Amino acid sequence: MAAGERLRTVGLPGITLTIRSRPPAREGLPPALYVHGLGGSSQNWSALMPLLDGLVDSEAVDLPGFGDSPPPDDGDYSVTGHARAVIRYLDSADRGPVHLIGNSMGGAVTTRVAAVRPDLVRTLTLVSPALPEVLVQRSAVPTALLALPGVASAFTRFTKDWSAEQRVRGVMALCYGDPTIVTPEAFRNAVEEMERRLALPYFWDAMARSARGIVNAYTLGGQHRLWRQAERVLAPTLLIYGGRDQLVSYRMAQRAARAFRDSRLLTLPDAGHVAMMEYPETVATSVRELLADAGELADAGTTNRAGS
């Protein structure tokens, strides 16, 4: 855990969630909840959360089957299933409405939450959200293929001799616009986390089923279509896209800006898929501006790192 963080486990019907949090800078701050993407965890937000101290009361969730959260009892890794887990937690904790922040798959999940439960969301921030694309980038195809039956097990056999270091370098090359910005300490921590996850018996099942859930969400029509749900979101929305993103196309930024009715767009030409890890200060500043424009900083004070 990063300095100042703490973990706790929350048991809910059918799921057990691990929540990463930071002690609020003072009482009365509005709550925020961060939701990671495919293969990620609440650790993906450790660089951003301290930059928002003094603005929000930060919590990040490990979705079922990821991070330190065990698989859901019903094996539902769909976007709807993950959204249901987020909603269950917010309802049980009585923390809503929150500033909801999602990345990649977590962006699709939080879009669905904001559409179906607007009472739970103050503002919505989406970093490279996994919203349906007609022409998927070639570099994103291998991830999508995990959704096919048997591919995950075949990949496991094919890569059985790969070291954790090799796997982490591959993930960082895919997710970062410039992997050289990763510090040696951050790389060592990522390797240790990779070794821990690979030892979990459900690791590849959670990956494959969640990837299948994203693909299935792309094909849904009607009111459950993600773009239709984006149009239903009432909360002020910040969209963040990276120019070097190999998983979510940069060209989707303008479509997203048109779909969300109250949106603002931040494009980072040198960022990849995880801008909150690559450029946390820039993302924090944009989140602060979103909160200010939405009238959510009336009692937040003036001394905070995001506004420096």
PDB file of C-alpha atoms in Angstrom:
ATOM      1  CA  MET A   1       0.000   0.000   0.000  1.00  0.00           C
ATOM      2  CA  ALA A   2       1.064   3.560  -0.640  1.00  0.00           C
ATOM      3  CA  ALA A   3       1.734   5.827   2.337  1.00  0.00           C
ATOM      4  CA  GLY A   4      -1.460   6.769   4.132  1.00  0.00           C
ATOM      5  CA  GLU A   5      -3.597   4.052   2.557  1.00  0.00           C
ATOM      6  CA  ARG A   6      -5.599   1.422   4.376  1.00  0.00           C
ATOM      7  CA  LEU A   7      -7.541  -1.649   3.263  1.00  0.00           C
ATOM      8  CA  ARG A   8     -10.721  -3.134   4.592  1.00  0.00           C
ATOM      9  CA  THR A   9     -13.022  -5.943   3.528  1.00  0.00           C
ATOM     10  CA  VAL A  10     -16.754  -5.496   3.068  1.00  0.00           C
ATOM     11  CA  GLY A  11     -19.057  -8.519   2.948  1.00  0.00           C
ATOM     12  CA  LEU A  12     -22.236  -8.113   0.895  1.00  0.00           C
ATOM     13  CA  PRO A  13     -24.793 -10.633  -0.388  1.00  0.00           C
ATOM     14  CA  GLY A  14     -22.986 -12.729  -3.009  1.00  0.00           C
ATOM     15  CA  ILE A  15     -19.778 -10.700  -3.047  1.00  0.00           C
ATOM     16  CA  THR A  16     -16.886  -9.664  -0.826  1.00  0.00           C
ATOM     17  CA  LEU A  17     -15.128  -6.431  -1.765  1.00  0.00           C
ATOM     18  CA  THR A  18     -11.796  -5.000  -0.688  1.00  0.00           C
ATOM     19  CA  ILE A  19     -11.820  -1.220  -0.341  1.00  0.00           C
ATOM     20  CA  ARG A  20      -8.676   0.921  -0.432  1.00  0.00           C
ATOM     21  CA  SER A  21      -9.013   4.334   1.203  1.00  0.00           C
ATOM     22  CA  ARG A  22      -7.183   7.331   2.535  1.00  0.00           C
ATOM     23  CA  PRO A  23      -8.111   9.124   5.768  1.00  0.00           C
ATOM     24  CA  PRO A  24     -10.081  12.224   4.758  1.00  0.00           C
ATOM     25  CA  ALA A  25      -8.213  15.480   5.242  1.00  0.00           C
ATOM     26  CA  ARG A  26     -11.178  16.742   7.264  1.00  0.00           C
ATOM     27  CA  GLU A  27     -14.758  15.890   8.034  1.00  0.00           C
ATOM     28  CA  GLY A  28     -17.524  16.689   5.625  1.00  0.00           C
ATOM     29  CA  LEU A  29     -15.669  16.134   2.357  1.00  0.00           C
ATOM     30  CA  PRO A  30     -17.801  14.695  -0.454  1.00  0.00           C
ATOM     31  CA  PRO A  31     -17.118  10.991  -1.087  1.00  0.00           C
ATOM     32  CA  ALA A  32     -15.369   9.678  -4.199  1.00  0.00           C
ATOM     33  CA  LEU A  33     -15.171   6.113  -5.494  1.00  0.00           C
ATOM     34  CA  TYR A  34     -12.596   4.901  -8.030  1.00  0.00           C
ATOM     35  CA  VAL A  35     -13.182   1.836 -10.244  1.00  0.00           C
ATOM     36  CA  HIS A  36     -10.296   0.118 -12.070  1.00  0.00           C
ATOM     37  CA  GLY A  37     -10.168  -1.599 -15.449  1.00  0.00           C
ATOM     38  CA  LEU A  38      -9.596  -5.136 -16.742  1.00  0.00           C
ATOM     39  CA  GLY A  39      -6.648  -6.766 -14.998  1.00  0.00           C
ATOM     40  CA  GLY A  40      -6.256  -3.791 -12.693  1.00  0.00           C
ATOM     41  CA  SER A  41      -7.007  -3.147  -9.044  1.00  0.00           C
ATOM     42  CA  SER A  42      -7.566  -0.344  -6.584  1.00  0.00           C
ATOM     43  CA  GLN A  43      -3.783   0.173  -6.614  1.00  0.00           C
ATOM     44  CA  ASN A  44      -4.180   1.827 -10.022  1.00  0.00           C
ATOM     45  CA  TRP A  45      -5.488   4.900  -8.197  1.00  0.00           C
ATOM     46  CA  SER A  46      -2.729   5.246  -5.595  1.00  0.00           C
ATOM     47  CA  ALA A  47      -0.967   8.022  -7.530  1.00  0.00           C
ATOM     48  CA  LEU A  48      -4.135  10.075  -8.013  1.00  0.00           C
ATOM     49  CA  MET A  49      -5.888   9.754  -4.658  1.00  0.00           C
ATOM     50  CA  PRO A  50      -3.406  11.768  -2.527  1.00  0.00           C
ATOM     51  CA  LEU A  51      -3.536  14.594  -5.076  1.00  0.00           C
ATOM     52  CA  LEU A  52      -7.245  14.952  -4.321  1.00  0.00           C
ATOM     53  CA  ASP A  53      -6.802  15.075  -0.541  1.00  0.00           C
ATOM     54  CA  GLY A  54      -8.734  18.036   0.766  1.00  0.00           C
ATOM     55  CA  LEU A  55     -11.220  17.833  -2.098  1.00  0.00           C
ATOM     56  CA  VAL A  56     -12.843  14.432  -1.634  1.00  0.00           C
ATOM     57  CA  ASP A  57     -12.997  11.485   0.751  1.00  0.00           C
ATOM     58  CA  SER A  58     -11.345   8.856  -1.455  1.00  0.00           C
ATOM     59  CA  GLU A  59     -12.110   5.145  -1.711  1.00  0.00           C
ATOM     60  CA  ALA A  60     -11.126   2.709  -4.457  1.00  0.00           C
ATOM     61  CA  VAL A  61     -12.751  -0.670  -4.934  1.00  0.00           C
ATOM     62  CA  ASP A  62     -11.274  -3.996  -6.027  1.00  0.00           C
ATOM     63  CA  LEU A  63     -13.975  -5.389  -8.307  1.00  0.00           C
ATOM     64  CA  PRO A  64     -14.968  -9.038  -7.673  1.00  0.00           C
ATOM     65  CA  GLY A  65     -12.161 -11.359  -8.794  1.00  0.00           C
ATOM     66  CA  PHE A  66      -9.558  -8.583  -8.956  1.00  0.00           C
ATOM     67  CA  GLY A  67      -7.048  -7.146  -6.524  1.00  0.00           C
ATOM     68  CA  ASP A  68      -7.830  -8.560  -3.086  1.00  0.00           C
ATOM     69  CA  SER A  69     -11.514  -9.234  -3.770  1.00  0.00           C
ATOM     70  CA  PRO A  70     -12.495 -12.895  -4.272  1.00  0.00           C
ATOM     71  CA  PRO A  71     -14.722 -13.986  -7.180  1.00  0.00           C
ATOM     72  CA  PRO A  72     -18.457 -13.308  -6.988  1.00  0.00           C
ATOM     73  CA  ASP A  73     -20.565 -16.219  -5.806  1.00  0.00           C
ATOM     74  CA  ASP A  74     -22.594 -16.272  -9.034  1.00  0.00           C
ATOM     75  CA  GLY A  75     -19.571 -16.002 -11.361  1.00  0.00           C
ATOM     76  CA  ASP A  76     -21.067 -12.905 -13.031  1.00  0.00           C
ATOM     77  CA  TYR A  77     -18.220 -10.828 -14.465  1.00  0.00           C
ATOM     78  CA  SER A  78     -20.370  -8.892 -16.926  1.00  0.00           C
ATOM     79  CA  VAL A  79     -20.303  -5.106 -17.033  1.00  0.00           C
ATOM     80  CA  THR A  80     -23.752  -5.225 -15.447  1.00  0.00           C
ATOM     81  CA  GLY A  81     -22.485  -7.612 -12.768  1.00  0.00           C
ATOM     82  CA  HIS A  82     -19.595  -5.311 -11.892  1.00  0.00           C
ATOM     83  CA  ALA A  83     -21.941  -2.302 -11.922  1.00  0.00           C
ATOM     84  CA  ARG A  84     -24.265  -4.165  -9.579  1.00  0.00           C
ATOM     85  CA  ALA A  85     -21.342  -4.738  -7.195  1.00  0.00           C
ATOM     86  CA  VAL A  86     -20.540  -1.015  -7.167  1.00  0.00           C
ATOM     87  CA  ILE A  87     -24.187  -0.138  -6.551  1.00  0.00           C
ATOM     88  CA  ARG A  88     -24.489  -2.689  -3.754  1.00  0.00           C
ATOM     89  CA  TYR A  89     -21.455  -1.233  -2.050  1.00  0.00           C
ATOM     90  CA  LEU A  90     -22.638   2.369  -2.343  1.00  0.00           C
ATOM     91  CA  ASP A  91     -26.102   1.462  -1.089  1.00  0.00           C
ATOM     92  CA  SER A  92     -24.741  -0.529   1.851  1.00  0.00           C
ATOM     93  CA  ALA A  93     -22.175   2.108   2.825  1.00  0.00           C
ATOM     94  CA  ASP A  94     -24.692   4.928   2.413  1.00  0.00           C
ATOM     95  CA  ARG A  95     -21.950   6.959   0.709  1.00  0.00           C
ATOM     96  CA  GLY A  96     -23.922   8.197  -2.266  1.00  0.00           C
ATOM     97  CA  PRO A  97     -23.996  10.392  -4.118  1.00  0.00           C
ATOM     98  CA  VAL A  98     -20.272  10.132  -4.898  1.00  0.00           C
ATOM     99  CA  HIS A  99     -17.806  11.534  -7.360  1.00  0.00           C
ATOM    100  CA  LEU A 100     -17.440   8.398  -9.486  1.00  0.00           C
ATOM    101  CA  ILE A 101     -14.179   7.820 -11.371  1.00  0.00           C
ATOM    102  CA  GLY A 102     -13.560   4.876 -13.725  1.00  0.00           C
ATOM    103  CA  ASN A 103     -10.834   3.663 -16.074  1.00  0.00           C
ATOM    104  CA  SER A 104     -11.223   1.361 -19.101  1.00  0.00           C
ATOM    105  CA  MET A 105     -13.628  -1.443 -18.122  1.00  0.00           C
ATOM    106  CA  GLY A 106     -14.276   0.582 -14.988  1.00  0.00           C
ATOM    107  CA  GLY A 107     -15.339   3.418 -17.275  1.00  0.00           C
ATOM    108  CA  ALA A 108     -17.996   1.205 -18.839  1.00  0.00           C
ATOM    109  CA  VAL A 109     -19.067   0.040 -15.379  1.00  0.00           C
ATOM    110  CA  THR A 110     -19.362   3.554 -13.971  1.00  0.00           C
ATOM    111  CA  THR A 111     -21.210   4.772 -17.074  1.00  0.00           C
ATOM    112  CA  ARG A 112     -23.812   2.082 -16.425  1.00  0.00           C
ATOM    113  CA  VAL A 113     -24.010   2.997 -12.738  1.00  0.00           C
ATOM    114  CA  ALA A 114     -24.484   6.692 -13.551  1.00  0.00           C
ATOM    115  CA  ALA A 115     -27.201   5.876 -16.103  1.00  0.00           C
ATOM    116  CA  VAL A 116     -29.290   3.528 -13.978  1.00  0.00           C
ATOM    117  CA  ARG A 117     -28.703   5.122 -10.549  1.00  0.00           C
ATOM    118  CA  PRO A 118     -28.270   8.865 -11.059  1.00  0.00           C
ATOM    119  CA  ASP A 119     -29.029   9.352  -7.377  1.00  0.00           C
ATOM    120  CA  LEU A 120     -25.664   7.795  -6.545  1.00  0.00           C
ATOM    121  CA  VAL A 121     -23.476  10.054  -8.720  1.00  0.00           C
ATOM    122  CA  ARG A 122     -22.413  13.669  -8.199  1.00  0.00           C
ATOM    123  CA  THR A 123     -19.913  13.810 -11.060  1.00  0.00           C
ATOM    124  CA  LEU A 124     -18.458  11.215 -13.410  1.00  0.00           C
ATOM    125  CA  THR A 125     -14.829  11.045 -14.566  1.00  0.00           C
ATOM    126  CA  LEU A 126     -13.914   8.521 -17.268  1.00  0.00           C
ATOM    127  CA  VAL A 127     -10.302   7.733 -18.139  1.00  0.00           C
ATOM    128  CA  SER A 128     -10.131   5.857 -21.469  1.00  0.00           C
ATOM    129  CA  PRO A 129     -13.586   4.317 -20.962  1.00  0.00           C
ATOM    130  CA  ALA A 130     -14.224   0.984 -22.699  1.00  0.00           C
ATOM    131  CA  LEU A 131     -17.208   2.119 -24.740  1.00  0.00           C
ATOM    132  CA  PRO A 132     -18.092   0.236 -27.947  1.00  0.00           C
ATOM    133  CA  GLU A 133     -15.958   0.859 -31.027  1.00  0.00           C
ATOM    134  CA  VAL A 134     -16.809  -0.269 -34.547  1.00  0.00           C
ATOM    135  CA  LEU A 135     -13.169  -0.458 -35.634  1.00  0.00           C
ATOM    136  CA  VAL A 136     -11.114  -1.847 -32.759  1.00  0.00           C
ATOM    137  CA  GLN A 137      -7.408  -1.055 -32.799  1.00  0.00           C
ATOM    138  CA  ARG A 138      -5.220  -3.975 -33.828  1.00  0.00           C
ATOM    139  CA  SER A 139      -3.268  -3.704 -30.562  1.00  0.00           C
ATOM    140  CA  ALA A 140      -6.512  -4.289 -28.611  1.00  0.00           C
ATOM    141  CA  VAL A 141      -7.419  -7.511 -30.440  1.00  0.00           C
ATOM    142  CA  PRO A 142      -5.399  -9.917 -28.210  1.00  0.00           C
ATOM    143  CA  THR A 143      -7.204  -8.603 -25.127  1.00  0.00           C
ATOM    144  CA  ALA A 144     -10.568  -9.041 -26.818  1.00  0.00           C
ATOM    145  CA  LEU A 145      -9.635 -12.591 -27.814  1.00  0.00           C
ATOM    146  CA  LEU A 146      -9.501 -13.534 -24.123  1.00  0.00           C
ATOM    147  CA  ALA A 147     -13.294 -13.497 -24.328  1.00  0.00           C
ATOM    148  CA  LEU A 148     -13.314 -16.546 -26.599  1.00  0.00           C
ATOM    149  CA  PRO A 149     -13.751 -19.949 -24.916  1.00  0.00           C
ATOM    150  CA  GLY A 150     -10.458 -21.748 -24.466  1.00  0.00           C
ATOM    151  CA  VAL A 151      -8.224 -18.804 -25.372  1.00  0.00           C
ATOM    152  CA  ALA A 152      -7.288 -17.982 -21.777  1.00  0.00           C
ATOM    153  CA  SER A 153      -6.283 -21.573 -21.017  1.00  0.00           C
ATOM    154  CA  ALA A 154      -4.340 -21.789 -24.272  1.00  0.00           C
ATOM    155  CA  PHE A 155      -2.570 -18.518 -23.497  1.00  0.00           C
ATOM    156  CA  THR A 156      -1.765 -19.815 -20.019  1.00  0.00           C
ATOM    157  CA  ARG A 157      -0.100 -22.896 -21.495  1.00  0.00           C
ATOM    158  CA  PHE A 158       1.740 -20.853 -24.121  1.00  0.00           C
ATOM    159  CA  THR A 159       3.123 -18.408 -21.552  1.00  0.00           C
ATOM    160  CA  LYS A 160       3.757 -20.827 -18.686  1.00  0.00           C
ATOM    161  CA  ASP A 161       7.497 -20.139 -18.845  1.00  0.00           C
ATOM    162  CA  TRP A 162       7.142 -16.363 -18.881  1.00  0.00           C
ATOM    163  CA  SER A 163       8.461 -14.658 -15.773  1.00  0.00           C
ATOM    164  CA  ALA A 164       6.441 -12.107 -13.825  1.00  0.00           C
ATOM    165  CA  GLU A 165       8.926  -9.473 -15.018  1.00  0.00           C
ATOM    166  CA  GLN A 166       8.219 -10.344 -18.670  1.00  0.00           C
ATOM    167  CA  ARG A 167       4.480 -10.171 -18.107  1.00  0.00           C
ATOM    168  CA  VAL A 168       4.684  -6.799 -16.349  1.00  0.00           C
ATOM    169  CA  ARG A 169       6.860  -5.336 -19.092  1.00  0.00           C
ATOM    170  CA  GLY A 170       4.303  -6.502 -21.649  1.00  0.00           C
ATOM    171  CA  VAL A 171       1.406  -4.964 -19.725  1.00  0.00           C
ATOM    172  CA  MET A 172       3.248  -1.673 -19.283  1.00  0.00           C
ATOM    173  CA  ALA A 173       4.212  -1.543 -22.953  1.00  0.00           C
ATOM    174  CA  LEU A 174       0.532  -1.965 -23.809  1.00  0.00           C
ATOM    175  CA  CYS A 175      -0.920   0.428 -21.231  1.00  0.00           C
ATOM    176  CA  TYR A 176       1.604   3.260 -20.970  1.00  0.00           C
ATOM    177  CA  GLY A 177       2.268   5.847 -23.645  1.00  0.00           C
ATOM    178  CA  ASP A 178       5.887   5.863 -22.467  1.00  0.00           C
ATOM    179  CA  PRO A 179       6.771   2.884 -20.239  1.00  0.00           C
ATOM    180  CA  THR A 180      10.132   4.449 -19.338  1.00  0.00           C
ATOM    181  CA  ILE A 181       8.374   6.803 -16.915  1.00  0.00           C
ATOM    182  CA  VAL A 182       7.702   3.873 -14.566  1.00  0.00           C
ATOM    183  CA  THR A 183      10.085   4.092 -11.608  1.00  0.00           C
ATOM    184  CA  PRO A 184      12.157   1.059 -10.542  1.00  0.00           C
ATOM    185  CA  GLU A 185      10.191   0.901  -7.284  1.00  0.00           C
ATOM    186  CA  ALA A 186       6.854   0.940  -9.101  1.00  0.00           C
ATOM    187  CA  PHE A 187       8.083  -1.790 -11.428  1.00  0.00           C
ATOM    188  CA  ARG A 188       9.192  -3.990  -8.504  1.00  0.00           C
ATOM    189  CA  ASN A 189       5.829  -3.495  -6.814  1.00  0.00           C
ATOM    190  CA  ALA A 190       4.031  -4.429 -10.027  1.00  0.00           C
ATOM    191  CA  VAL A 191       6.114  -7.592 -10.364  1.00  0.00           C
ATOM    192  CA  GLU A 192       5.326  -8.626  -6.789  1.00  0.00           C
ATOM    193  CA  GLU A 193       1.635  -8.020  -7.405  1.00  0.00           C
ATOM    194  CA  MET A 194       1.778 -10.017 -10.658  1.00  0.00           C
ATOM    195  CA  GLU A 195       3.395 -12.952  -8.851  1.00  0.00           C
ATOM    196  CA  ARG A 196       0.656 -12.859  -6.211  1.00  0.00           C
ATOM    197  CA  ARG A 197      -2.150 -12.749  -8.787  1.00  0.00           C
ATOM    198  CA  LEU A 198      -0.718 -15.538 -10.914  1.00  0.00           C
ATOM    199  CA  ALA A 199      -0.857 -17.790  -7.848  1.00  0.00           C
ATOM    200  CA  LEU A 200      -4.604 -17.222  -7.495  1.00  0.00           C
ATOM    201  CA  PRO A 201      -6.607 -20.146  -8.916  1.00  0.00           C
ATOM    202  CA  TYR A 202      -9.240 -17.832 -10.391  1.00  0.00           C
ATOM    203  CA  PHE A 203      -6.919 -15.239 -11.983  1.00  0.00           C
ATOM    204  CA  TRP A 204      -7.362 -16.246 -15.630  1.00  0.00           C
ATOM    205  CA  ASP A 205     -11.036 -17.071 -15.187  1.00  0.00           C
ATOM    206  CA  ALA A 206     -11.719 -13.567 -13.869  1.00  0.00           C
ATOM    207  CA  MET A 207      -9.748 -12.059 -16.756  1.00  0.00           C
ATOM    208  CA  ALA A 208     -11.472 -14.147 -19.431  1.00  0.00           C
ATOM    209  CA  ARG A 209     -14.997 -13.721 -18.090  1.00  0.00           C
ATOM    210  CA  SER A 210     -14.554  -9.963 -17.617  1.00  0.00           C
ATOM    211  CA  ALA A 211     -13.172  -9.625 -21.154  1.00  0.00           C
ATOM    212  CA  ARG A 212     -16.212 -11.582 -22.360  1.00  0.00           C
ATOM    213  CA  GLY A 213     -18.406  -9.218 -20.377  1.00  0.00           C
ATOM    214  CA  ILE A 214     -16.914  -6.209 -22.189  1.00  0.00           C
ATOM    215  CA  VAL A 215     -17.364  -7.823 -25.601  1.00  0.00           C
ATOM    216  CA  ASN A 216     -20.963  -8.755 -24.738  1.00  0.00           C
ATOM    217  CA  ALA A 217     -21.642  -5.190 -23.589  1.00  0.00           C
ATOM    218  CA  TYR A 218     -20.399  -3.950 -26.954  1.00  0.00           C
ATOM    219  CA  THR A 219     -23.054  -6.027 -28.713  1.00  0.00           C
ATOM    220  CA  LEU A 220     -26.047  -5.155 -26.533  1.00  0.00           C
ATOM    221  CA  GLY A 221     -28.789  -3.074 -28.135  1.00  0.00           C
ATOM    222  CA  GLY A 222     -31.730  -1.060 -26.924  1.00  0.00           C
ATOM    223  CA  GLN A 223     -31.727   0.671 -23.569  1.00  0.00           C
ATOM    224  CA  HIS A 224     -28.808  -1.478 -22.347  1.00  0.00           C
ATOM    225  CA  ARG A 225     -26.506  -0.246 -25.116  1.00  0.00           C
ATOM    226  CA  LEU A 226     -23.592   1.566 -23.507  1.00  0.00           C
ATOM    227  CA  TRP A 227     -23.767   4.547 -25.854  1.00  0.00           C
ATOM    228  CA  ARG A 228     -27.499   4.849 -25.131  1.00  0.00           C
ATOM    229  CA  GLN A 229     -26.734   4.776 -21.434  1.00  0.00           C
ATOM    230  CA  ALA A 230     -24.031   7.418 -21.899  1.00  0.00           C
ATOM    231  CA  GLU A 231     -26.728   9.700 -23.307  1.00  0.00           C
ATOM    232  CA  ARG A 232     -28.806   9.118 -20.160  1.00  0.00           C
ATOM    233  CA  VAL A 233     -26.076  10.234 -17.742  1.00  0.00           C
ATOM    234  CA  LEU A 234     -27.140  13.420 -15.965  1.00  0.00           C
ATOM    235  CA  ALA A 235     -24.000  14.025 -13.913  1.00  0.00           C
ATOM    236  CA  PRO A 236     -21.335  16.474 -15.112  1.00  0.00           C
ATOM    237  CA  THR A 237     -18.771  14.301 -16.873  1.00  0.00           C
ATOM    238  CA  LEU A 238     -15.020  14.615 -17.451  1.00  0.00           C
ATOM    239  CA  LEU A 239     -13.645  12.528 -20.320  1.00  0.00           C
ATOM    240  CA  ILE A 240      -9.904  11.817 -20.496  1.00  0.00           C
ATOM    241  CA  TYR A 241      -8.293  10.202 -23.552  1.00  0.00           C
ATOM    242  CA  GLY A 242      -4.656   9.435 -24.347  1.00  0.00           C
ATOM    243  CA  GLY A 243      -3.162   9.976 -27.781  1.00  0.00           C
ATOM    244  CA  ARG A 244      -0.987   6.842 -27.436  1.00  0.00           C
ATOM    245  CA  ASP A 245      -3.720   4.597 -26.055  1.00  0.00           C
ATOM    246  CA  GLN A 246      -3.406   1.141 -27.648  1.00  0.00           C
ATOM    247  CA  LEU A 247      -6.623  -0.230 -26.148  1.00  0.00           C
ATOM    248  CA  VAL A 248      -9.200   2.568 -26.459  1.00  0.00           C
ATOM    249  CA  SER A 249      -8.953   4.592 -29.629  1.00  0.00           C
ATOM    250  CA  TYR A 250      -8.153   8.289 -29.326  1.00  0.00           C
ATOM    251  CA  ARG A 251     -10.652   8.928 -32.119  1.00  0.00           C
ATOM    252  CA  MET A 252     -13.519   7.950 -29.788  1.00  0.00           C
ATOM    253  CA  ALA A 253     -12.972  11.091 -27.696  1.00  0.00           C
ATOM    254  CA  GLN A 254     -15.171  13.342 -29.827  1.00  0.00           C
ATOM    255  CA  ARG A 255     -17.956  10.770 -30.018  1.00  0.00           C
ATOM    256  CA  ALA A 256     -17.935  10.454 -26.240  1.00  0.00           C
ATOM    257  CA  ALA A 257     -17.996  14.230 -25.829  1.00  0.00           C
ATOM    258  CA  ARG A 258     -21.129  14.338 -27.978  1.00  0.00           C
ATOM    259  CA  ALA A 259     -22.801  11.416 -26.196  1.00  0.00           C
ATOM    260  CA  PHE A 260     -22.534  12.662 -22.599  1.00  0.00           C
ATOM    261  CA  ARG A 261     -24.866  15.618 -22.302  1.00  0.00           C
ATOM    262  CA  ASP A 262     -22.838  17.634 -19.772  1.00  0.00           C
ATOM    263  CA  SER A 263     -19.264  16.780 -20.676  1.00  0.00           C
ATOM    264  CA  ARG A 264     -15.816  18.281 -20.892  1.00  0.00           C
ATOM    265  CA  LEU A 265     -12.885  16.653 -22.659  1.00  0.00           C
ATOM    266  CA  LEU A 266      -9.216  16.401 -21.742  1.00  0.00           C
ATOM    267  CA  THR A 267      -6.923  14.904 -24.376  1.00  0.00           C
ATOM    268  CA  LEU A 268      -3.350  14.016 -23.483  1.00  0.00           C
ATOM    269  CA  PRO A 269      -1.343  13.356 -26.691  1.00  0.00           C
ATOM    270  CA  ASP A 270       1.490  11.498 -24.920  1.00  0.00           C
ATOM    271  CA  ALA A 271      -0.641   9.428 -22.542  1.00  0.00           C
ATOM    272  CA  GLY A 272      -1.581   5.806 -23.011  1.00  0.00           C
ATOM    273  CA  HIS A 273      -4.433   3.876 -21.434  1.00  0.00           C
ATOM    274  CA  VAL A 274      -3.864   4.796 -17.764  1.00  0.00           C
ATOM    275  CA  ALA A 275      -3.517   8.576 -17.672  1.00  0.00           C
ATOM    276  CA  MET A 276      -4.207   8.659 -13.931  1.00  0.00           C
ATOM    277  CA  MET A 277      -0.991   6.668 -13.441  1.00  0.00           C
ATOM    278  CA  GLU A 278       1.027   8.420 -16.142  1.00  0.00           C
ATOM    279  CA  TYR A 279      -0.030  12.041 -15.552  1.00  0.00           C
ATOM    280  CA  PRO A 280      -1.731  12.064 -12.135  1.00  0.00           C
ATOM    281  CA  GLU A 281      -1.127  15.773 -11.497  1.00  0.00           C
ATOM    282  CA  THR A 282      -2.783  16.767 -14.780  1.00  0.00           C
ATOM    283  CA  VAL A 283      -5.719  14.451 -14.146  1.00  0.00           C
ATOM    284  CA  ALA A 284      -6.090  15.763 -10.575  1.00  0.00           C
ATOM    285  CA  THR A 285      -6.163  19.348 -11.795  1.00  0.00           C
ATOM    286  CA  SER A 286      -8.877  18.500 -14.327  1.00  0.00           C
ATOM    287  CA  VAL A 287     -10.934  16.694 -11.676  1.00  0.00           C
ATOM    288  CA  ARG A 288     -10.651  19.741  -9.436  1.00  0.00           C
ATOM    289  CA  GLU A 289     -11.866  21.964 -12.283  1.00  0.00           C
ATOM    290  CA  LEU A 290     -14.794  19.602 -12.865  1.00  0.00           C
ATOM    291  CA  LEU A 291     -15.766  19.759  -9.205  1.00  0.00           C
ATOM    292  CA  ALA A 292     -15.418  23.531  -9.161  1.00  0.00           C
ATOM    293  CA  ASP A 293     -17.586  23.972 -12.264  1.00  0.00           C
ATOM    294  CA  ALA A 294     -20.173  21.595 -10.772  1.00  0.00           C
ATOM    295  CA  GLY A 295     -20.319  23.676  -7.575  1.00  0.00           C
ATOM    296  CA  GLU A 296     -18.803  20.889  -5.475  1.00  0.00           C
ATOM    297  CA  LEU A 297     -15.904  22.886  -3.976  1.00  0.00           C
ATOM    298  CA  ALA A 298     -17.834  25.376  -1.889  1.00  0.00           C
ATOM    299  CA  ASP A 299     -16.459  23.927   1.356  1.00  0.00           C
ATOM    300  CA  ALA A 300     -13.286  22.330   0.046  1.00  0.00           C
ATOM    301  CA  GLY A 301     -10.946  25.112   1.103  1.00  0.00           C
ATOM    302  CA  THR A 302      -8.024  26.448  -0.864  1.00  0.00           C
ATOM    303  CA  THR A 303      -5.110  24.384   0.353  1.00  0.00           C
ATOM    304  CA  ASN A 304      -4.858  21.239  -1.714  1.00  0.00           C
ATOM    305  CA  ARG A 305      -2.194  19.754  -3.904  1.00  0.00           C
ATOM    306  CA  ALA A 306      -4.452  19.409  -6.915  1.00  0.00           C
ATOM    307  CA  GLY A 307      -4.902  23.149  -7.108  1.00  0.00           C
ATOM    308  CA  SER A 308      -1.240  24.019  -6.604  1.00  0.00           C
TER     309      SER A 308
END
